[in-house]
């Protein structure tokens, strides 16, 4: 179970279990409790934080891999390449690079870093940068020094950015600065194809997003189920919105999505009584909602199969149902004017802080750099790990929670005087 550093320290745990625990106890994982899933962290207890989402992804990823291994055992097929601990660990790590303020924060940082002449900011690439370089564990080794299997399992888009390739210019899993670590992690893998563990992590992420986020918004009575289940015009709009966002979708996307939506509605129709009444938190309503989400997740897991040689097979109609559920979870909330106003303010915070830190950082050769005196000591080490000033600023901002970044901005622009005894970021 080799690691990039070559270290071979062992204790009572298996190497993959050690990786899982290193991720779980890292400060970057702790930060996710203060980071948006879709709605701002701290908005209401009813909404997932990014950390709660991550725990559910890890749980679903583990169950997916256990289900596949049981199927192999039933057929007397040996499958040593698939380890549930690797999938769970990769799932725990998959969102470490997610910046404050959700995808709006990611798009904003990407724009700012590109304007500064760098390749951009991508949450998946930042995750790989964290586990291989930024996370703190030892003096002699950067990052968490994970095993090759887990590091590879995090690479859901297994390529470096290629600005000239439309399939590799918007989503990628490693910056050029981590090219050596990326090539080490991907050794022995088929080019541009995720490892089976990475594919399972990605599928678990899709399932958790589509089911559990939708559950959150149902509890807030924000999903118009009566229209979704009964109004053909509304159903057609859902299909068209999904087709528009479907990267690499087929020419007959509208037709196949209509078929998938009809099947999905047939499944949801079993819970129509629960879905069409206003959520009030009563016991009977909560029981019905739990039964629905459990049935959906269980069905998606059971539909997943292994193909030889070692690839994940999800039926196309199952993938389409998840795409449709993700559209419902996303679009009915993102179209909310209150959220749009909130995101506008969050973008302004990031842009103004980015420019302040850029202006106030003394940049030079390694050893001759100085961070602004208003940044906390826990971010100082990042300056000598960064290849450029813009990358340093992005590393700083993506290491903070939303509460920390909002309070730092308020202090620096004079909205909040605060106390000299309050460091804001600890």
Short mmCIF file of C-alpha atoms in Angstrom, two decimals:
data_model
loop_
_atom_site.label_atom_id
_atom_site.label_comp_id
_atom_site.label_asym_id
_atom_site.label_seq_id
_atom_site.Cartn_x
_atom_site.Cartn_y
_atom_site.Cartn_z
CA UNK A 1 0.00 0.00 0.00
CA UNK A 2 2.47 2.63 -1.18
CA UNK A 3 2.33 6.31 -0.30
CA UNK A 4 3.85 9.21 -2.24
CA UNK A 5 6.40 9.83 0.54
CA UNK A 6 7.42 6.18 0.61
CA UNK A 7 6.63 6.04 4.34
CA UNK A 8 5.59 2.65 5.66
CA UNK A 9 4.49 3.40 9.22
CA UNK A 10 1.84 0.93 10.38
CA UNK A 11 -0.32 0.62 13.47
CA UNK A 12 -3.35 -1.53 14.34
CA UNK A 13 -5.25 -0.23 11.29
CA UNK A 14 -5.18 -1.30 7.67
CA UNK A 15 -3.59 1.38 5.45
CA UNK A 16 -6.95 2.38 3.92
CA UNK A 17 -8.45 2.71 7.40
CA UNK A 18 -5.56 5.00 8.31
CA UNK A 19 -6.34 7.14 5.25
CA UNK A 20 -10.01 7.35 6.24
CA UNK A 21 -9.07 8.55 9.73
CA UNK A 22 -6.49 11.07 8.48
CA UNK A 23 -9.16 12.70 6.31
CA UNK A 24 -11.82 12.57 9.03
CA UNK A 25 -9.60 14.32 11.59
CA UNK A 26 -8.10 16.91 9.26
CA UNK A 27 -8.89 20.59 9.79
CA UNK A 28 -10.04 20.81 6.17
CA UNK A 29 -12.74 18.24 6.87
CA UNK A 30 -13.78 20.06 10.03
CA UNK A 31 -14.12 23.25 7.94
CA UNK A 32 -16.86 21.66 5.83
CA UNK A 33 -19.30 22.03 8.74
CA UNK A 34 -19.24 25.75 7.96
CA UNK A 35 -19.56 25.51 4.17
CA UNK A 36 -22.65 25.64 1.96
CA UNK A 37 -24.22 22.60 0.33
CA UNK A 38 -26.84 24.60 -1.59
CA UNK A 39 -28.23 26.97 1.05
CA UNK A 40 -25.81 29.02 3.19
CA UNK A 41 -24.30 27.13 6.13
CA UNK A 42 -26.04 28.15 9.34
CA UNK A 43 -29.21 29.26 7.53
CA UNK A 44 -31.40 26.71 9.33
CA UNK A 45 -30.69 23.38 10.98
CA UNK A 46 -32.97 21.78 8.41
CA UNK A 47 -30.41 22.21 5.59
CA UNK A 48 -27.37 20.04 4.96
CA UNK A 49 -23.95 21.55 5.41
CA UNK A 50 -21.23 20.36 3.05
CA UNK A 51 -19.88 18.16 5.85
CA UNK A 52 -23.23 16.43 6.47
CA UNK A 53 -23.54 15.83 2.73
CA UNK A 54 -20.03 14.34 2.71
CA UNK A 55 -20.84 11.91 5.53
CA UNK A 56 -23.84 10.70 3.54
CA UNK A 57 -21.78 10.32 0.38
CA UNK A 58 -19.27 8.21 2.32
CA UNK A 59 -22.05 6.05 3.76
CA UNK A 60 -23.67 5.50 0.36
CA UNK A 61 -20.28 4.84 -1.24
CA UNK A 62 -19.49 2.20 1.35
CA UNK A 63 -22.88 0.52 0.89
CA UNK A 64 -22.52 0.59 -2.89
CA UNK A 65 -19.16 -1.19 -2.77
CA UNK A 66 -20.39 -3.68 -0.15
CA UNK A 67 -23.40 -4.46 -2.35
CA UNK A 68 -21.15 -5.09 -5.35
CA UNK A 69 -18.81 -7.32 -3.35
CA UNK A 70 -21.75 -9.39 -2.08
CA UNK A 71 -22.91 -9.86 -5.66
CA UNK A 72 -19.43 -11.06 -6.58
CA UNK A 73 -19.39 -13.49 -3.66
CA UNK A 74 -22.76 -14.92 -4.70
CA UNK A 75 -21.20 -15.78 -8.06
CA UNK A 76 -17.93 -17.02 -6.51
CA UNK A 77 -16.04 -14.18 -8.21
CA UNK A 78 -12.94 -12.79 -6.51
CA UNK A 79 -12.80 -9.00 -6.55
CA UNK A 80 -9.75 -7.91 -4.53
CA UNK A 81 -9.41 -4.62 -6.44
CA UNK A 82 -12.54 -3.14 -4.84
CA UNK A 83 -12.31 -2.11 -1.20
CA UNK A 84 -15.22 -0.36 0.59
CA UNK A 85 -12.74 1.48 2.82
CA UNK A 86 -11.13 3.09 -0.22
CA UNK A 87 -14.51 4.26 -1.53
CA UNK A 88 -15.51 5.62 1.89
CA UNK A 89 -12.18 7.44 2.34
CA UNK A 90 -12.30 8.95 -1.16
CA UNK A 91 -15.89 10.03 -0.50
CA UNK A 92 -14.89 11.73 2.75
CA UNK A 93 -12.18 13.63 0.87
CA UNK A 94 -14.09 14.49 -2.29
CA UNK A 95 -15.29 17.96 -1.22
CA UNK A 96 -12.34 19.18 0.88
CA UNK A 97 -11.55 21.75 -1.81
CA UNK A 98 -15.07 23.15 -1.94
CA UNK A 99 -14.70 26.89 -1.20
CA UNK A 100 -17.01 29.09 0.86
CA UNK A 101 -20.44 29.90 -0.64
CA UNK A 102 -20.94 26.75 -2.71
CA UNK A 103 -20.60 26.64 -6.46
CA UNK A 104 -21.03 30.41 -6.65
CA UNK A 105 -17.82 30.70 -4.64
CA UNK A 106 -16.08 28.20 -6.92
CA UNK A 107 -17.07 30.09 -10.10
CA UNK A 108 -15.99 33.40 -8.55
CA UNK A 109 -12.58 32.13 -7.43
CA UNK A 110 -12.04 30.49 -10.81
CA UNK A 111 -12.70 33.82 -12.54
CA UNK A 112 -10.40 35.73 -10.16
CA UNK A 113 -7.51 33.27 -10.45
CA UNK A 114 -7.80 33.17 -14.26
CA UNK A 115 -7.84 36.97 -14.41
CA UNK A 116 -4.52 36.86 -12.54
CA UNK A 117 -3.07 34.69 -15.32
CA UNK A 118 -3.35 31.27 -13.65
CA UNK A 119 -5.16 28.14 -14.82
CA UNK A 120 -8.13 28.80 -12.55
CA UNK A 121 -9.77 27.35 -9.48
CA UNK A 122 -11.59 24.00 -9.48
CA UNK A 123 -12.95 22.39 -6.32
CA UNK A 124 -11.85 18.88 -7.32
CA UNK A 125 -8.33 20.05 -8.17
CA UNK A 126 -8.20 21.96 -4.88
CA UNK A 127 -9.19 18.76 -3.07
CA UNK A 128 -6.22 16.94 -4.61
CA UNK A 129 -3.96 19.88 -3.74
CA UNK A 130 -5.14 19.69 -0.12
CA UNK A 131 -4.58 15.96 0.34
CA UNK A 132 -1.17 16.05 -1.36
CA UNK A 133 0.22 19.42 -0.24
CA UNK A 134 -1.79 21.78 1.98
CA UNK A 135 -3.19 19.59 4.76
CA UNK A 136 -1.03 19.50 7.89
CA UNK A 137 0.02 16.18 9.40
CA UNK A 138 3.85 15.95 9.62
CA UNK A 139 6.81 18.30 9.47
CA UNK A 140 8.72 16.19 6.96
CA UNK A 141 5.82 15.44 4.56
CA UNK A 142 3.28 17.72 2.91
CA UNK A 143 -0.40 16.81 2.82
CA UNK A 144 -2.02 13.71 4.28
CA UNK A 145 0.26 11.26 2.44
CA UNK A 146 -2.58 8.93 1.49
CA UNK A 147 -2.21 5.58 -0.25
CA UNK A 148 -2.21 5.51 -4.04
CA UNK A 149 -5.65 3.84 -4.17
CA UNK A 150 -7.37 6.53 -2.09
CA UNK A 151 -5.56 9.40 -3.83
CA UNK A 152 -6.65 7.92 -7.17
CA UNK A 153 -10.18 7.41 -5.83
CA UNK A 154 -10.54 11.16 -5.31
CA UNK A 155 -9.83 11.89 -9.00
CA UNK A 156 -13.30 12.01 -10.46
CA UNK A 157 -12.08 13.98 -13.51
CA UNK A 158 -8.75 12.18 -14.03
CA UNK A 159 -6.90 14.73 -16.13
CA UNK A 160 -5.09 18.06 -15.86
CA UNK A 161 -6.76 21.15 -17.29
CA UNK A 162 -6.57 21.55 -21.06
CA UNK A 163 -7.84 24.98 -22.09
CA UNK A 164 -8.20 23.82 -25.70
CA UNK A 165 -10.32 20.77 -24.92
CA UNK A 166 -13.95 21.60 -24.01
CA UNK A 167 -14.19 18.36 -22.01
CA UNK A 168 -11.16 19.25 -19.90
CA UNK A 169 -11.30 23.04 -19.61
CA UNK A 170 -14.10 23.44 -17.07
CA UNK A 171 -13.72 20.33 -14.89
CA UNK A 172 -10.42 18.74 -13.91
CA UNK A 173 -8.99 17.02 -10.85
CA UNK A 174 -5.45 18.35 -10.43
CA UNK A 175 -3.57 21.59 -11.05
CA UNK A 176 -0.32 21.57 -13.02
CA UNK A 177 1.49 22.23 -9.71
CA UNK A 178 0.47 18.75 -8.52
CA UNK A 179 1.29 16.98 -11.79
CA UNK A 180 3.88 14.64 -10.21
CA UNK A 181 1.47 13.55 -7.48
CA UNK A 182 -1.32 13.15 -10.06
CA UNK A 183 0.79 10.91 -12.30
CA UNK A 184 1.85 8.83 -9.28
CA UNK A 185 -1.79 8.40 -8.16
CA UNK A 186 -2.93 7.44 -11.67
CA UNK A 187 -0.17 4.90 -12.36
CA UNK A 188 -1.61 1.80 -14.00
CA UNK A 189 -5.01 3.38 -14.73
CA UNK A 190 -6.63 3.74 -18.14
CA UNK A 191 -6.15 7.27 -19.48
CA UNK A 192 -9.01 9.69 -18.75
CA UNK A 193 -11.10 6.94 -17.10
CA UNK A 194 -11.82 7.18 -13.34
CA UNK A 195 -10.81 4.24 -11.19
CA UNK A 196 -13.72 2.01 -10.05
CA UNK A 197 -13.50 3.58 -6.58
CA UNK A 198 -13.59 7.09 -8.05
CA UNK A 199 -16.61 6.13 -10.18
CA UNK A 200 -18.40 4.77 -7.11
CA UNK A 201 -17.56 7.92 -5.13
CA UNK A 202 -18.96 10.07 -7.94
CA UNK A 203 -22.14 7.97 -8.21
CA UNK A 204 -22.61 8.09 -4.42
CA UNK A 205 -22.26 11.88 -4.59
CA UNK A 206 -24.95 12.08 -7.27
CA UNK A 207 -27.32 9.87 -5.26
CA UNK A 208 -26.83 11.87 -2.06
CA UNK A 209 -27.29 15.19 -3.86
CA UNK A 210 -30.39 14.11 -5.75
CA UNK A 211 -32.21 12.47 -2.84
CA UNK A 212 -31.11 14.12 0.38
CA UNK A 213 -30.97 17.70 -0.89
CA UNK A 214 -34.44 17.28 -2.35
CA UNK A 215 -35.57 16.02 1.05
CA UNK A 216 -34.24 19.22 2.67
CA UNK A 217 -36.24 21.44 0.34
CA UNK A 218 -39.35 19.32 0.72
CA UNK A 219 -39.17 19.95 4.47
CA UNK A 220 -39.19 23.68 3.69
CA UNK A 221 -42.20 23.26 1.38
CA UNK A 222 -40.21 24.64 -1.56
CA UNK A 223 -40.83 21.81 -4.04
CA UNK A 224 -44.13 22.10 -6.01
CA UNK A 225 -44.90 18.39 -5.95
CA UNK A 226 -48.52 18.76 -7.08
CA UNK A 227 -47.33 20.37 -10.32
CA UNK A 228 -44.45 17.92 -10.75
CA UNK A 229 -46.66 14.87 -10.32
CA UNK A 230 -49.72 16.08 -12.23
CA UNK A 231 -48.92 18.96 -14.58
CA UNK A 232 -47.59 17.86 -17.98
CA UNK A 233 -46.30 21.37 -18.81
CA UNK A 234 -44.26 21.40 -15.59
CA UNK A 235 -42.91 17.95 -16.34
CA UNK A 236 -41.86 19.06 -19.82
CA UNK A 237 -40.04 22.06 -18.34
CA UNK A 238 -38.13 19.77 -15.97
CA UNK A 239 -37.14 17.58 -18.91
CA UNK A 240 -35.93 20.53 -21.00
CA UNK A 241 -33.95 22.05 -18.11
CA UNK A 242 -32.31 18.69 -17.46
CA UNK A 243 -31.46 18.18 -21.14
CA UNK A 244 -29.90 21.63 -21.31
CA UNK A 245 -27.54 20.82 -18.41
CA UNK A 246 -26.77 17.27 -19.55
CA UNK A 247 -23.12 17.33 -20.58
CA UNK A 248 -22.59 14.87 -23.40
CA UNK A 249 -26.29 14.00 -23.56
CA UNK A 250 -27.59 12.07 -26.59
CA UNK A 251 -29.45 13.60 -29.51
CA UNK A 252 -32.69 12.07 -28.25
CA UNK A 253 -32.18 13.49 -24.74
CA UNK A 254 -35.71 14.91 -24.53
CA UNK A 255 -37.29 11.58 -25.45
CA UNK A 256 -35.27 9.41 -23.05
CA UNK A 257 -35.66 11.93 -20.21
CA UNK A 258 -39.42 11.94 -20.68
CA UNK A 259 -39.42 8.17 -20.35
CA UNK A 260 -37.24 8.35 -17.23
CA UNK A 261 -39.44 11.03 -15.67
CA UNK A 262 -42.55 8.91 -16.28
CA UNK A 263 -40.87 6.00 -14.47
CA UNK A 264 -39.72 8.27 -11.64
CA UNK A 265 -43.20 9.74 -11.18
CA UNK A 266 -44.60 6.22 -11.04
CA UNK A 267 -42.19 5.50 -8.16
CA UNK A 268 -42.98 8.78 -6.39
CA UNK A 269 -46.69 8.22 -6.84
CA UNK A 270 -46.50 5.69 -4.00
CA UNK A 271 -45.75 8.64 -1.69
CA UNK A 272 -48.12 11.13 -3.29
CA UNK A 273 -50.12 11.61 -0.09
CA UNK A 274 -46.97 12.64 1.79
CA UNK A 275 -45.53 14.78 -1.00
CA UNK A 276 -48.66 16.76 -1.76
CA UNK A 277 -49.44 17.80 1.79
CA UNK A 278 -47.60 20.63 3.49
CA UNK A 279 -44.68 19.36 5.53
CA UNK A 280 -45.43 20.02 9.22
CA UNK A 281 -42.88 17.78 10.93
CA UNK A 282 -45.50 15.40 12.30
CA UNK A 283 -44.43 11.84 12.99
CA UNK A 284 -46.48 10.26 10.21
CA UNK A 285 -45.13 12.71 7.62
CA UNK A 286 -41.54 12.16 8.73
CA UNK A 287 -41.98 8.37 8.58
CA UNK A 288 -43.35 8.62 5.04
CA UNK A 289 -40.51 10.89 3.93
CA UNK A 290 -37.88 8.57 5.41
CA UNK A 291 -39.46 5.59 3.66
CA UNK A 292 -39.38 7.42 0.34
CA UNK A 293 -35.73 8.55 0.56
CA UNK A 294 -34.62 5.13 1.81
CA UNK A 295 -36.44 3.42 -1.07
CA UNK A 296 -34.90 5.75 -3.65
CA UNK A 297 -31.35 5.33 -2.32
CA UNK A 298 -31.79 1.57 -1.97
CA UNK A 299 -33.10 1.29 -5.51
CA UNK A 300 -30.19 3.27 -6.96
CA UNK A 301 -27.71 1.10 -5.06
CA UNK A 302 -29.35 -2.15 -6.16
CA UNK A 303 -29.37 -1.05 -9.80
CA UNK A 304 -25.57 -0.60 -9.75
CA UNK A 305 -23.47 -3.47 -11.12
CA UNK A 306 -19.86 -4.38 -11.83
CA UNK A 307 -18.65 -5.10 -15.34
CA UNK A 308 -15.49 -6.97 -16.17
CA UNK A 309 -12.77 -5.80 -16.31
CA UNK A 310 -13.59 -3.79 -13.17
CA UNK A 311 -15.84 -0.94 -14.18
CA UNK A 312 -19.08 0.38 -12.72
CA UNK A 313 -22.28 -0.20 -14.66
CA UNK A 314 -25.29 1.99 -13.88
CA UNK A 315 -28.34 1.47 -16.14
CA UNK A 316 -28.92 4.54 -18.33
CA UNK A 317 -32.50 4.95 -17.10
CA UNK A 318 -31.25 5.01 -13.49
CA UNK A 319 -28.69 7.71 -14.30
CA UNK A 320 -31.44 9.74 -16.00
CA UNK A 321 -33.69 9.55 -12.94
CA UNK A 322 -30.87 10.93 -10.79
CA UNK A 323 -30.26 13.71 -13.33
CA UNK A 324 -33.94 14.67 -13.12
CA UNK A 325 -33.94 14.66 -9.32
CA UNK A 326 -30.81 16.85 -9.30
CA UNK A 327 -32.58 19.31 -11.60
CA UNK A 328 -35.52 19.50 -9.20
CA UNK A 329 -33.25 20.00 -6.18
CA UNK A 330 -31.24 22.68 -7.96
CA UNK A 331 -33.64 24.68 -10.07
CA UNK A 332 -36.54 25.18 -7.67
CA UNK A 333 -34.10 26.65 -5.14
CA UNK A 334 -31.66 28.52 -7.36
CA UNK A 335 -34.54 30.40 -8.94
CA UNK A 336 -35.45 31.75 -5.50
CA UNK A 337 -34.87 35.58 -5.49
CA UNK A 338 -33.72 35.52 -1.85
CA UNK A 339 -30.96 33.05 -2.69
CA UNK A 340 -29.95 35.07 -5.76
CA UNK A 341 -29.58 38.21 -3.62
CA UNK A 342 -27.59 36.28 -1.02
CA UNK A 343 -25.23 34.91 -3.66
CA UNK A 344 -24.67 38.36 -5.13
CA UNK A 345 -23.45 39.56 -1.74
CA UNK A 346 -21.26 36.47 -1.29
CA UNK A 347 -19.61 37.07 -4.66
CA UNK A 348 -18.81 40.64 -3.64
CA UNK A 349 -17.23 39.44 -0.38
CA UNK A 350 -14.93 37.03 -2.25
CA UNK A 351 -13.93 39.54 -4.91
CA UNK A 352 -13.12 42.28 -2.43
CA UNK A 353 -11.19 39.99 -0.08
CA UNK A 354 -9.25 38.45 -2.96
CA UNK A 355 -8.12 41.86 -4.15
CA UNK A 356 -7.22 43.07 -0.65
CA UNK A 357 -5.01 40.07 0.07
CA UNK A 358 -3.42 40.31 -3.39
CA UNK A 359 -2.57 43.98 -2.75
CA UNK A 360 -1.35 43.49 0.82
CA UNK A 361 0.85 40.40 0.38
CA UNK A 362 4.59 40.90 -0.01
CA UNK A 363 5.50 38.45 -2.78
CA UNK A 364 8.97 37.25 -3.77
CA UNK A 365 11.14 34.17 -3.70
CA UNK A 366 10.35 31.45 -1.16
CA UNK A 367 11.60 32.66 2.22
CA UNK A 368 11.19 36.31 1.25
CA UNK A 369 7.41 36.51 1.31
CA UNK A 370 5.17 38.05 3.92
CA UNK A 371 1.45 37.60 4.51
CA UNK A 372 -0.80 40.54 5.46
CA UNK A 373 -0.79 41.08 9.23
CA UNK A 374 -4.57 40.64 9.43
CA UNK A 375 -4.40 37.01 8.31
CA UNK A 376 -4.15 34.45 11.14
CA UNK A 377 -0.96 32.46 11.83
CA UNK A 378 -2.63 29.23 10.72
CA UNK A 379 -2.61 30.46 7.11
CA UNK A 380 0.98 31.73 7.04
CA UNK A 381 2.54 28.42 5.99
CA UNK A 382 0.51 28.46 2.75
CA UNK A 383 2.62 31.26 1.29
CA UNK A 384 5.67 29.05 0.77
CA UNK A 385 3.59 26.21 -0.71
CA UNK A 386 2.04 28.43 -3.36
CA UNK A 387 3.44 28.77 -6.87
CA UNK A 388 1.94 32.22 -7.43
CA UNK A 389 0.36 35.06 -5.51
CA UNK A 390 -3.10 34.32 -6.93
CA UNK A 391 -2.83 30.66 -5.92
CA UNK A 392 -1.82 31.69 -2.39
CA UNK A 393 -4.87 33.95 -2.07
CA UNK A 394 -7.16 31.20 -3.37
CA UNK A 395 -5.59 28.73 -0.92
CA UNK A 396 -6.24 31.15 1.94
CA UNK A 397 -9.86 31.88 1.07
CA UNK A 398 -10.71 28.23 0.43
CA UNK A 399 -9.28 27.31 3.85
CA UNK A 400 -11.89 29.41 5.67
CA UNK A 401 -15.48 28.76 6.67
CA UNK A 402 -18.24 31.06 5.47
CA UNK A 403 -18.60 32.62 8.91
CA UNK A 404 -14.86 33.32 9.08
CA UNK A 405 -14.71 34.82 5.62
CA UNK A 406 -17.78 37.01 6.18
CA UNK A 407 -16.50 38.33 9.50
CA UNK A 408 -13.02 38.97 8.11
CA UNK A 409 -14.51 40.96 5.24
CA UNK A 410 -16.78 42.94 7.58
CA UNK A 411 -13.82 43.85 9.77
CA UNK A 412 -11.59 44.88 6.86
CA UNK A 413 -14.16 47.09 5.13
CA UNK A 414 -15.29 48.69 8.40
CA UNK A 415 -18.79 47.23 8.59
CA UNK A 416 -17.93 45.72 11.96
CA UNK A 417 -15.38 47.11 14.40
CA UNK A 418 -15.20 43.92 16.44
CA UNK A 419 -12.84 43.46 19.36
CA UNK A 420 -9.05 43.40 19.37
CA UNK A 421 -9.38 40.30 21.55
CA UNK A 422 -11.30 38.48 18.82
CA UNK A 423 -8.99 37.04 16.11
CA UNK A 424 -11.98 36.05 13.92
CA UNK A 425 -10.01 33.21 12.33
CA UNK A 426 -8.32 30.87 14.76
#
